[in-house]
XYZ file of C-alpha atoms in Angstrom:
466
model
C -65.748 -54.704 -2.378
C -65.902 -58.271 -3.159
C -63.160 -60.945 -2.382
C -60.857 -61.933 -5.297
C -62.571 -65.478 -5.054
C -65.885 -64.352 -5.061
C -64.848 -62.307 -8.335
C -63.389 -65.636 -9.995
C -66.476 -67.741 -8.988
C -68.747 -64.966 -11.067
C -65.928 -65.368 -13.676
C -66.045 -68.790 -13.882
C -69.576 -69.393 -14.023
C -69.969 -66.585 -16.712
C -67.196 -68.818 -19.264
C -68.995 -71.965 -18.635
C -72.063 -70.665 -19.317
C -70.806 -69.390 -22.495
C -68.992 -72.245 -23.338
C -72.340 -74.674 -22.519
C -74.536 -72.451 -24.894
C -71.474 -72.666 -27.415
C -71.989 -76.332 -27.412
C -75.438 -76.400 -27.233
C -75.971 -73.993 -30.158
C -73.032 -75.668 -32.064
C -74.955 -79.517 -31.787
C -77.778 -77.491 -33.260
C -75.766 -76.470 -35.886
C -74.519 -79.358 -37.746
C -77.175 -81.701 -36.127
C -79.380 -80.836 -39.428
C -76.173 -81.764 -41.602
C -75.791 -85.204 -40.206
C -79.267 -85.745 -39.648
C -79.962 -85.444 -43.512
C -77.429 -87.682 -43.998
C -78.849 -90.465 -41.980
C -81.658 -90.562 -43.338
C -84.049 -88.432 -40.401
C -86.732 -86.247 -41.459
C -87.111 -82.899 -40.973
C -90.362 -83.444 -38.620
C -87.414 -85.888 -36.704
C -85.189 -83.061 -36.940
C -87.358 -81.003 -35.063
C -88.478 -83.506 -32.742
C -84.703 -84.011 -31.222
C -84.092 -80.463 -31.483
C -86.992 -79.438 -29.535
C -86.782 -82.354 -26.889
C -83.940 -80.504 -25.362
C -85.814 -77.374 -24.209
C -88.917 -80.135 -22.961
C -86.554 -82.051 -20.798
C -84.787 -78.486 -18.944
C -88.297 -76.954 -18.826
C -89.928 -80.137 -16.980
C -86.038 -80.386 -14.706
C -85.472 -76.985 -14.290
C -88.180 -76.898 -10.724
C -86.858 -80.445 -9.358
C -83.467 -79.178 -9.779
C -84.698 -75.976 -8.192
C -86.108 -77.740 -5.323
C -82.799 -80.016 -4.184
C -80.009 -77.929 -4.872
C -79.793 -76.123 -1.511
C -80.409 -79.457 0.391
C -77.519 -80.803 -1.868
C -75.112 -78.163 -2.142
C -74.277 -75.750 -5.367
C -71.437 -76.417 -6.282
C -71.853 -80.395 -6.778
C -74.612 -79.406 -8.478
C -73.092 -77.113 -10.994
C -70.222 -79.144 -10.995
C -71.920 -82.480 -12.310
C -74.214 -80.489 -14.340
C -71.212 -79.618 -16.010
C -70.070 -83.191 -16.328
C -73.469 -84.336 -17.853
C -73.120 -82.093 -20.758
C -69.190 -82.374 -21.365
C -69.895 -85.947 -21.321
C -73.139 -85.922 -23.325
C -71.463 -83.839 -25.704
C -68.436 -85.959 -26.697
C -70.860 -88.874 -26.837
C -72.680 -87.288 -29.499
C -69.761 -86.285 -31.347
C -69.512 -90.198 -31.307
C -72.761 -90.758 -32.970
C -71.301 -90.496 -36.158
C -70.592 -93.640 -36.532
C -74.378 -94.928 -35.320
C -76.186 -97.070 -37.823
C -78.532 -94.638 -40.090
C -82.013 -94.461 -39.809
C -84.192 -95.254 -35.964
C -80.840 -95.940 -33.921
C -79.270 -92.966 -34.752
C -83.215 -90.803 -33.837
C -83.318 -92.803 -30.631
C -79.820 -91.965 -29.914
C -80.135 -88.605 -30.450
C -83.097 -88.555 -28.495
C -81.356 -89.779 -25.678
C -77.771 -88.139 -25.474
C -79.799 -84.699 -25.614
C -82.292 -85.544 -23.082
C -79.654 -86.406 -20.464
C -77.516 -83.677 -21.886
C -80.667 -81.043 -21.127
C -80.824 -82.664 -17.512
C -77.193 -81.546 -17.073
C -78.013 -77.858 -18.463
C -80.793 -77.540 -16.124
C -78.685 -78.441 -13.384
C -76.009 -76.123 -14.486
C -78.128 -72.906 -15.236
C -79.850 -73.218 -12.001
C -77.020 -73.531 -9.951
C -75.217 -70.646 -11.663
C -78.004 -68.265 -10.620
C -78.161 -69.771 -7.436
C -74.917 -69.427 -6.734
C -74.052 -66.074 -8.174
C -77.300 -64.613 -6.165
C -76.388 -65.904 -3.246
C -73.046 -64.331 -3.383
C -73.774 -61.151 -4.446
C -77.734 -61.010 -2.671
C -78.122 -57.191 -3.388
C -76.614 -57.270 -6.978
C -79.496 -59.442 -8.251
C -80.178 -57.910 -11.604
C -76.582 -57.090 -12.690
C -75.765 -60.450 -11.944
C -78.443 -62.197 -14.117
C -77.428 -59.308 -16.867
C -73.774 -60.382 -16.368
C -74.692 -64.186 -17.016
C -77.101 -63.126 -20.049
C -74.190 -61.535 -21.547
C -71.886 -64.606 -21.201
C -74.942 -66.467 -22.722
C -75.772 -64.094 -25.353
C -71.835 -64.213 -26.092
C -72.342 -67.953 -26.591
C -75.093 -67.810 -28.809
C -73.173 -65.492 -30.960
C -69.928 -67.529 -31.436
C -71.365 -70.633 -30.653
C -72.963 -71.505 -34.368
C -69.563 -69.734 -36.039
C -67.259 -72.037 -34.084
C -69.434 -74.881 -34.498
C -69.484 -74.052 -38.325
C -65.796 -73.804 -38.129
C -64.686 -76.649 -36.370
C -67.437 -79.060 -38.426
C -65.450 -77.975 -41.654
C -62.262 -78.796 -39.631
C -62.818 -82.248 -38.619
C -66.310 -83.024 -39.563
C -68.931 -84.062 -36.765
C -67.244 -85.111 -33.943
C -64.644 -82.399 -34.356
C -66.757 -79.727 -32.077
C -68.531 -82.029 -29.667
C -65.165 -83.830 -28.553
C -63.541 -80.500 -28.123
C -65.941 -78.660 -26.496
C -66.944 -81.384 -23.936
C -63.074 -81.776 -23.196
C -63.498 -78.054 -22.691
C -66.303 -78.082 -19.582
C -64.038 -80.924 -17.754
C -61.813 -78.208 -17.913
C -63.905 -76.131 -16.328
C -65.336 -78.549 -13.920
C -61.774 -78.855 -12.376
C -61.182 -75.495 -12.162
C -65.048 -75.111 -10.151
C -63.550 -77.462 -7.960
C -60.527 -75.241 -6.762
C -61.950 -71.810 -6.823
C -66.031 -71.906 -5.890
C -67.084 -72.347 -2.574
C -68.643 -74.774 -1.210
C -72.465 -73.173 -0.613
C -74.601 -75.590 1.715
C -77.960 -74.701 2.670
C -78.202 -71.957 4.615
C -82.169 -71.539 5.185
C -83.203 -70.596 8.687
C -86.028 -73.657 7.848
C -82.786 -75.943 8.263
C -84.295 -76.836 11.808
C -87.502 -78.813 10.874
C -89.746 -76.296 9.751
C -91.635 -77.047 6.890
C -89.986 -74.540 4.607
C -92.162 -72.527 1.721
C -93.353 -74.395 -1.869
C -92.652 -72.807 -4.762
C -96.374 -73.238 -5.488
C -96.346 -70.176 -2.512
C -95.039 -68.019 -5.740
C -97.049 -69.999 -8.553
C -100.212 -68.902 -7.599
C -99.329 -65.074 -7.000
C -100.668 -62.928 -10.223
C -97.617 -60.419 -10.314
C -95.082 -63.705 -10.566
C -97.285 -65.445 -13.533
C -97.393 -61.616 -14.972
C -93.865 -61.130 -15.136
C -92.907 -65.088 -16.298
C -95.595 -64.911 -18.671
C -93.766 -61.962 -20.228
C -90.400 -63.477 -20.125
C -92.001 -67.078 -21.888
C -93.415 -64.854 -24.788
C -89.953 -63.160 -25.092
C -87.988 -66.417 -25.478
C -90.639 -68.136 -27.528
C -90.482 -65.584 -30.241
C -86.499 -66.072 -29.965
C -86.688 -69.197 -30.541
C -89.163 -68.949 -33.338
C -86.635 -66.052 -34.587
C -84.022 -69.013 -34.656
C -86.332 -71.490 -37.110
C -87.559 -69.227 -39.222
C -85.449 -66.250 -40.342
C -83.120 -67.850 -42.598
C -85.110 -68.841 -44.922
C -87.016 -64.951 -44.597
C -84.262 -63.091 -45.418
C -82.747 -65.496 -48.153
C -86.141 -65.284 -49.892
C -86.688 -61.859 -49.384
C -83.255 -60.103 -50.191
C -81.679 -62.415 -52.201
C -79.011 -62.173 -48.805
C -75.797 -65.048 -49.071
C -75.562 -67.011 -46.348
C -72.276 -64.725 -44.652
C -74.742 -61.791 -44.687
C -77.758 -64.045 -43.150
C -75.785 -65.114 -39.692
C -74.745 -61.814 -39.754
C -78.116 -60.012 -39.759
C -79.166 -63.057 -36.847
C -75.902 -61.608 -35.208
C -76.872 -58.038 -35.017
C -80.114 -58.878 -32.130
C -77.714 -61.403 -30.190
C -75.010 -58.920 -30.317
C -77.328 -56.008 -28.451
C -78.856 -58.441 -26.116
C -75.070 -59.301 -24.958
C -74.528 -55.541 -24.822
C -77.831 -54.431 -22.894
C -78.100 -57.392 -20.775
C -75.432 -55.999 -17.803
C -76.941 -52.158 -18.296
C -80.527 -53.343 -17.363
C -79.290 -55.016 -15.243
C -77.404 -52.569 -13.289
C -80.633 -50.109 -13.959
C -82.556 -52.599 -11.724
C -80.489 -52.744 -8.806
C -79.173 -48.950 -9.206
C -82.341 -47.402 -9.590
C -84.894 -50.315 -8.366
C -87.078 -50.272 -11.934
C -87.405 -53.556 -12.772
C -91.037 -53.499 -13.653
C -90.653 -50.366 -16.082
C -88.178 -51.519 -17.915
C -89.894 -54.999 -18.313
C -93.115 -53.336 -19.599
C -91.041 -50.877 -21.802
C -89.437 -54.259 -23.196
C -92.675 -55.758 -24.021
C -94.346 -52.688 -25.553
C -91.578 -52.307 -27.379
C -91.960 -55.729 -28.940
C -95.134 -55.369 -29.804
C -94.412 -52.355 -31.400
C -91.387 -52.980 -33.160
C -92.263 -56.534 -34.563
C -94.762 -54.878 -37.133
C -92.342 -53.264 -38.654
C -89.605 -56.764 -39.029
C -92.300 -57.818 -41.301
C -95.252 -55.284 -42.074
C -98.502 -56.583 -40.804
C -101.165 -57.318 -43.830
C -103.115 -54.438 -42.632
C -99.864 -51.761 -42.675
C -99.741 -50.098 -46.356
C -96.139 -50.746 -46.964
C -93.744 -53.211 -47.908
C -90.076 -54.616 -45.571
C -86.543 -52.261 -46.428
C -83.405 -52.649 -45.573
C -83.313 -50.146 -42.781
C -86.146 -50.791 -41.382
C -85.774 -54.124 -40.798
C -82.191 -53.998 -39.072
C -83.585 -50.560 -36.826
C -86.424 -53.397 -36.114
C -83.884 -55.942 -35.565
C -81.739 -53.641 -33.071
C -85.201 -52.566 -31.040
C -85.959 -56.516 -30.671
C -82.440 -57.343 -29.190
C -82.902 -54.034 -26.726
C -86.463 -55.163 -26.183
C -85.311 -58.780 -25.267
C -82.818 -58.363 -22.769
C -85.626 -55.837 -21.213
C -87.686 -58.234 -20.885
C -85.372 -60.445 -19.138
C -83.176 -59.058 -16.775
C -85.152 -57.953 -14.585
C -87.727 -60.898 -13.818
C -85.227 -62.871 -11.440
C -84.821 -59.638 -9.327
C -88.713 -58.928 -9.373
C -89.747 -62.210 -8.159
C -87.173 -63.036 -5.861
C -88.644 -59.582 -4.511
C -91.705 -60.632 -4.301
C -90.350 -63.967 -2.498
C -89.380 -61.874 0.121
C -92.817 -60.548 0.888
C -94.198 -63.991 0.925
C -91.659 -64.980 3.718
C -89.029 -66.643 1.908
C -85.648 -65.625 3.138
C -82.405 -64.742 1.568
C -80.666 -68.050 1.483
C -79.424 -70.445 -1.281
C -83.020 -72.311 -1.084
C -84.835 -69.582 -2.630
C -82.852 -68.488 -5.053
C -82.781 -71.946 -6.118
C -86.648 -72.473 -6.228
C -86.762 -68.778 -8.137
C -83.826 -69.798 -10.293
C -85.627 -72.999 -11.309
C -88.914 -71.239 -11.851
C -87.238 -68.720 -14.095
C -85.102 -71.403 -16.060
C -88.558 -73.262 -16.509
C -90.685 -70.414 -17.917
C -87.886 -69.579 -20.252
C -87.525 -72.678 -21.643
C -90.844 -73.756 -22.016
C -90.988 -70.615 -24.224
C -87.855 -71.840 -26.265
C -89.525 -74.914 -26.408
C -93.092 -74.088 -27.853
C -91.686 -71.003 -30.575
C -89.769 -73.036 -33.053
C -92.412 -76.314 -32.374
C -95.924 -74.277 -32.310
C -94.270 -71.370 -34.651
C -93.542 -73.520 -37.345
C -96.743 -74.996 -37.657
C -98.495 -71.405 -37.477
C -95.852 -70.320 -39.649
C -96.566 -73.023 -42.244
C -100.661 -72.172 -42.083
C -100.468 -68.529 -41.795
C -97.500 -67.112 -43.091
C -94.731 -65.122 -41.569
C -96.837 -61.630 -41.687
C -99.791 -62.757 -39.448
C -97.209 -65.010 -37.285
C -95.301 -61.711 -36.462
C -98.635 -60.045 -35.985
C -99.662 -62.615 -33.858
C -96.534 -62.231 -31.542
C -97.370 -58.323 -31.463
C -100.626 -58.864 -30.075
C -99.025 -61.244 -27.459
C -96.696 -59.010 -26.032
C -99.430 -56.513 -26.322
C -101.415 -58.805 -23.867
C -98.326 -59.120 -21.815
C -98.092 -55.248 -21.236
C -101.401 -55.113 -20.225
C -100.950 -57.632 -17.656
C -97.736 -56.471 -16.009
C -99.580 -53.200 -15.521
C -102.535 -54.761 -14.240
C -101.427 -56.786 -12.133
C -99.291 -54.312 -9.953
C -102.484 -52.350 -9.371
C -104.398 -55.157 -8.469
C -101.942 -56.059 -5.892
C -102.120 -52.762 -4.562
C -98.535 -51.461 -6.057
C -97.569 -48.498 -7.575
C -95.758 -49.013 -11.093
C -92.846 -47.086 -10.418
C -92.894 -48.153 -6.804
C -89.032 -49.259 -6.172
C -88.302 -52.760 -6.089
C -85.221 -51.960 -3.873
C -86.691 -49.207 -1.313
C -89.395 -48.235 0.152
C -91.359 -51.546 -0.661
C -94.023 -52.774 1.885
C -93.511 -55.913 4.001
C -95.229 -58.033 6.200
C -94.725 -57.557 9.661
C -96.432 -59.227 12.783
C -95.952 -59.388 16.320
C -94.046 -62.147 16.400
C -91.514 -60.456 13.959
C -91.958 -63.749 11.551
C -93.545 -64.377 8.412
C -96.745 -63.346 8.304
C -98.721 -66.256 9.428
C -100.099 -64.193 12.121
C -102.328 -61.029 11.701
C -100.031 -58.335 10.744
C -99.878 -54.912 9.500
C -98.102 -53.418 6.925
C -95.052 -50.858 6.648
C -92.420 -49.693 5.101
C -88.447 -49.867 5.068
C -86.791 -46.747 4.895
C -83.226 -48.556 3.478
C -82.819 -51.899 1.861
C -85.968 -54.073 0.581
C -85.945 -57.511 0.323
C -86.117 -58.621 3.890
C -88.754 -59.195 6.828
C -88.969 -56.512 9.544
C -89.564 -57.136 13.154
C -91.705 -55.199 15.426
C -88.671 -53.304 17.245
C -88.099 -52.312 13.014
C -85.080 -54.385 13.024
C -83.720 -55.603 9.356
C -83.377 -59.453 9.796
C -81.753 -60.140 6.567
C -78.580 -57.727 7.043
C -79.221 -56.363 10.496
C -79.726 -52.671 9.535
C -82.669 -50.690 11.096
C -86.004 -49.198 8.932
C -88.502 -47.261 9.965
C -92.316 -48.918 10.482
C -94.908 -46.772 9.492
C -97.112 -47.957 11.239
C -97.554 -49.481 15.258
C -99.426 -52.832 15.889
């Protein structure tokens, strides 16, 4: 059982990161409003709105990098303070002249806002994996449920308070909101230093150690395609349904609802699948084949015989918010895993470096949907767009099940038990000749040659003698 603090921390970082997507999602929402009013584009529209994912995806692995050398929770915390700040000083833009100030502005209060939100998201993962190292899946799920939570209520309450008190109405509050929660970080997380046995000199491992392995660019390819069609999803629905079923705006967010709403839901049962049952890499590939499966039917592909209903589009729309949070869940637990057999240990420095590489691959994909989406969507219409995206995650399939067999792993090989390590005489990392075996109990740790656990000083079995 888990102390009562260690329960609040998960809390805690689970409401700010629902409260950080509220205000990110809410700026997005009257951003277009004001922007029309001050005479931007809609090319300048995009530009500022698109900027933001840029800035986290290029942040996310520098803020990977320092945050166990720095500490977590100052980290988090002035992550936090970046975007409350940020955000009331774009409620404040209001009152900036029309025209290229109020662009440049823009430009900039998001950019440094995004630098805060890569600082927070990494540091959330970081910190909730470190505290709860063999919970690594239903901790991600937890946090994908606070965020898909926030991108529910997050354009409603921005919506709402905009009507309330016009522009700055939902930036001011929101931002006074994560203070809030900053101070509260401050009394009830602990204080996570770095804890990496590398802390005496050693040159510890890149993340380039995890770039170049096939089964990590397999799985984050999977998870970029996944949040690149959501954020395609995000530019170009609207105006899909309103043409296509006459729909009033009430019954538009609510259709957009339905996906986020079973993403929130499915996020924490995947997520406990993972860790429960150890199959990550089934469910991912089940995600992804059911995405390219299912989005042929959101919109009928030119070459199916018949035309979009009602019920099949929301069945469609139901399968895509299962499929998503499938595809998702479990790729911080898989390549931490596979961390672990490329000596990295279990310490707040790699769960940083993965956290940053995750936070990066999903927001490059947030950042090229809605920017290379609407231009394809513009040239080829939203038929052979969808079809497109079927045939990616059809590619994506095929790779996560290629790539597991070219690594010499079996697809529903556990991610938790039984998987094979590097061990050498020395009882290091591998940078000696060693043989392989495998652990009879918990994964995710190095082995000695006396078969002693080093992570959490339990005893496996080696199946084989040097």
């Amino acid at each position: 059982p888990q102390s009562s603090s260690t329960q609040c921390t998960i809390s805690q970082l689970s409401f700010s990161k629902l409260l950080c997507l509220n205000s990110i999602l809410s700026s997005r929402t009257v951003l277009s409003q004001e922007a029309n009013l001050k005479g931007l584009s809609v090319t300048m529209t995009g530009i500022i709105v698109g900027e933001f994912q840029l800035v986290i995806c290029l942040c996310s692995p520098l803020v990977g990098a320092f945050t166990s050398s720095i500490g977590g929770r100052f980290v988090y915390s002035w992550g936090l303070v970046i975007c409350s700040v940020c955000s009331i000083l774009f409620g404040a833009l209001e009152y900036c002249p029309p025209g290229i100030v109020f662009a440049v502005m823009c430009l900039l209060t998001r950019g440094v806002s995004a630098i805060g939100t890569s600082m927070f998201v990494v540091s959330s993962f970081s910190i909730a994996t470190r505290l709860f190292p063999n919970r690594l899946s239903t901790v991600f799920g937890l946090l994908e449920t606070a965020g898909g939570l926030g991108f529910m209520v997050g354009p409603v309450i921005g919506g709402a308070l905009f009507q309330l008190g016009g522009f700055k109405l939902p930036f001011v509050s929101l931002g006074g909101f994560l203070l809030l929660v900053v101070l509260l970080s401050l009394c009830v997380m602990p204080s996570l230093v770095n804890d990496d046995p590398n802390i005496d000199g050693s040159r510890p491992k890149s993340v380039w150690t995890l770039v170049r392995e096939p089964f990590c660019l397999a799985t984050l390819f999977g998870m970029c395609v996944a949040s690149s069609f959501l954020g395609f999803v995000d530019v170009s629905f609207q105006p899909f349904l309103t043409a296509k079923f006459h729909f009033s705006p009430v019954i538009v967010g609510l259709m957009l609802f339905l996906p986020a709403l079973i993403y929130s839901i499915s996020a924490a049962l995947w997520g406990y699948l993972v860790d429960s049952r150890g199959a990550g890499l089934p469910i991912m590939i089940g995600g992804l084949a059911a995405f390219s499966v299912c989005l042929l039917f959101v919109y009928p592909a030119p070459f199916l015989p018949y035309d979009t209903n009602l019920p099949s589009l929301i069945a469609a729309l139901v399968v895509v918010g299962l499929a998503c949070s499938a595809v998702v869940v479990p790729v911080f637990n898989l390549i931490a895993t596979e961390s672990y057999k490329r000596g990295f240990d279990r310490s707040l420095t790699t769960y940083s470096v993965v956290s940053g590489l995750v936070n990066t691959a999903f927001a490059f994909g947030a950042f090229v949907g809605p920017t290379l989406g609407g231009v394809a969507l513009d040239k080829f219409g939203l038929a052979w767009v969808l079809t497109g995206y079927s045939g990616l995650f059809g590619l994506a399939t095929l790779i996560c099940l290629i790539g597991p067999v070219r690594q010499n792993r079996g697809f529903m090989r556990r991610e938790t038990r039984g998987v094979s390590f590097l061990v050498n005489e020395q009882g290091e990392d591998g940078r000696s000749p060693a043989i392989v075996g495998p652990v009879s109990q918990s994964a995710d740790c190095l082995i000695d040659r006396d078969g002693r656990n080093e992570a959490n000083n339990n005893y496996g079995s080696i199946g084989n003698t040097v």
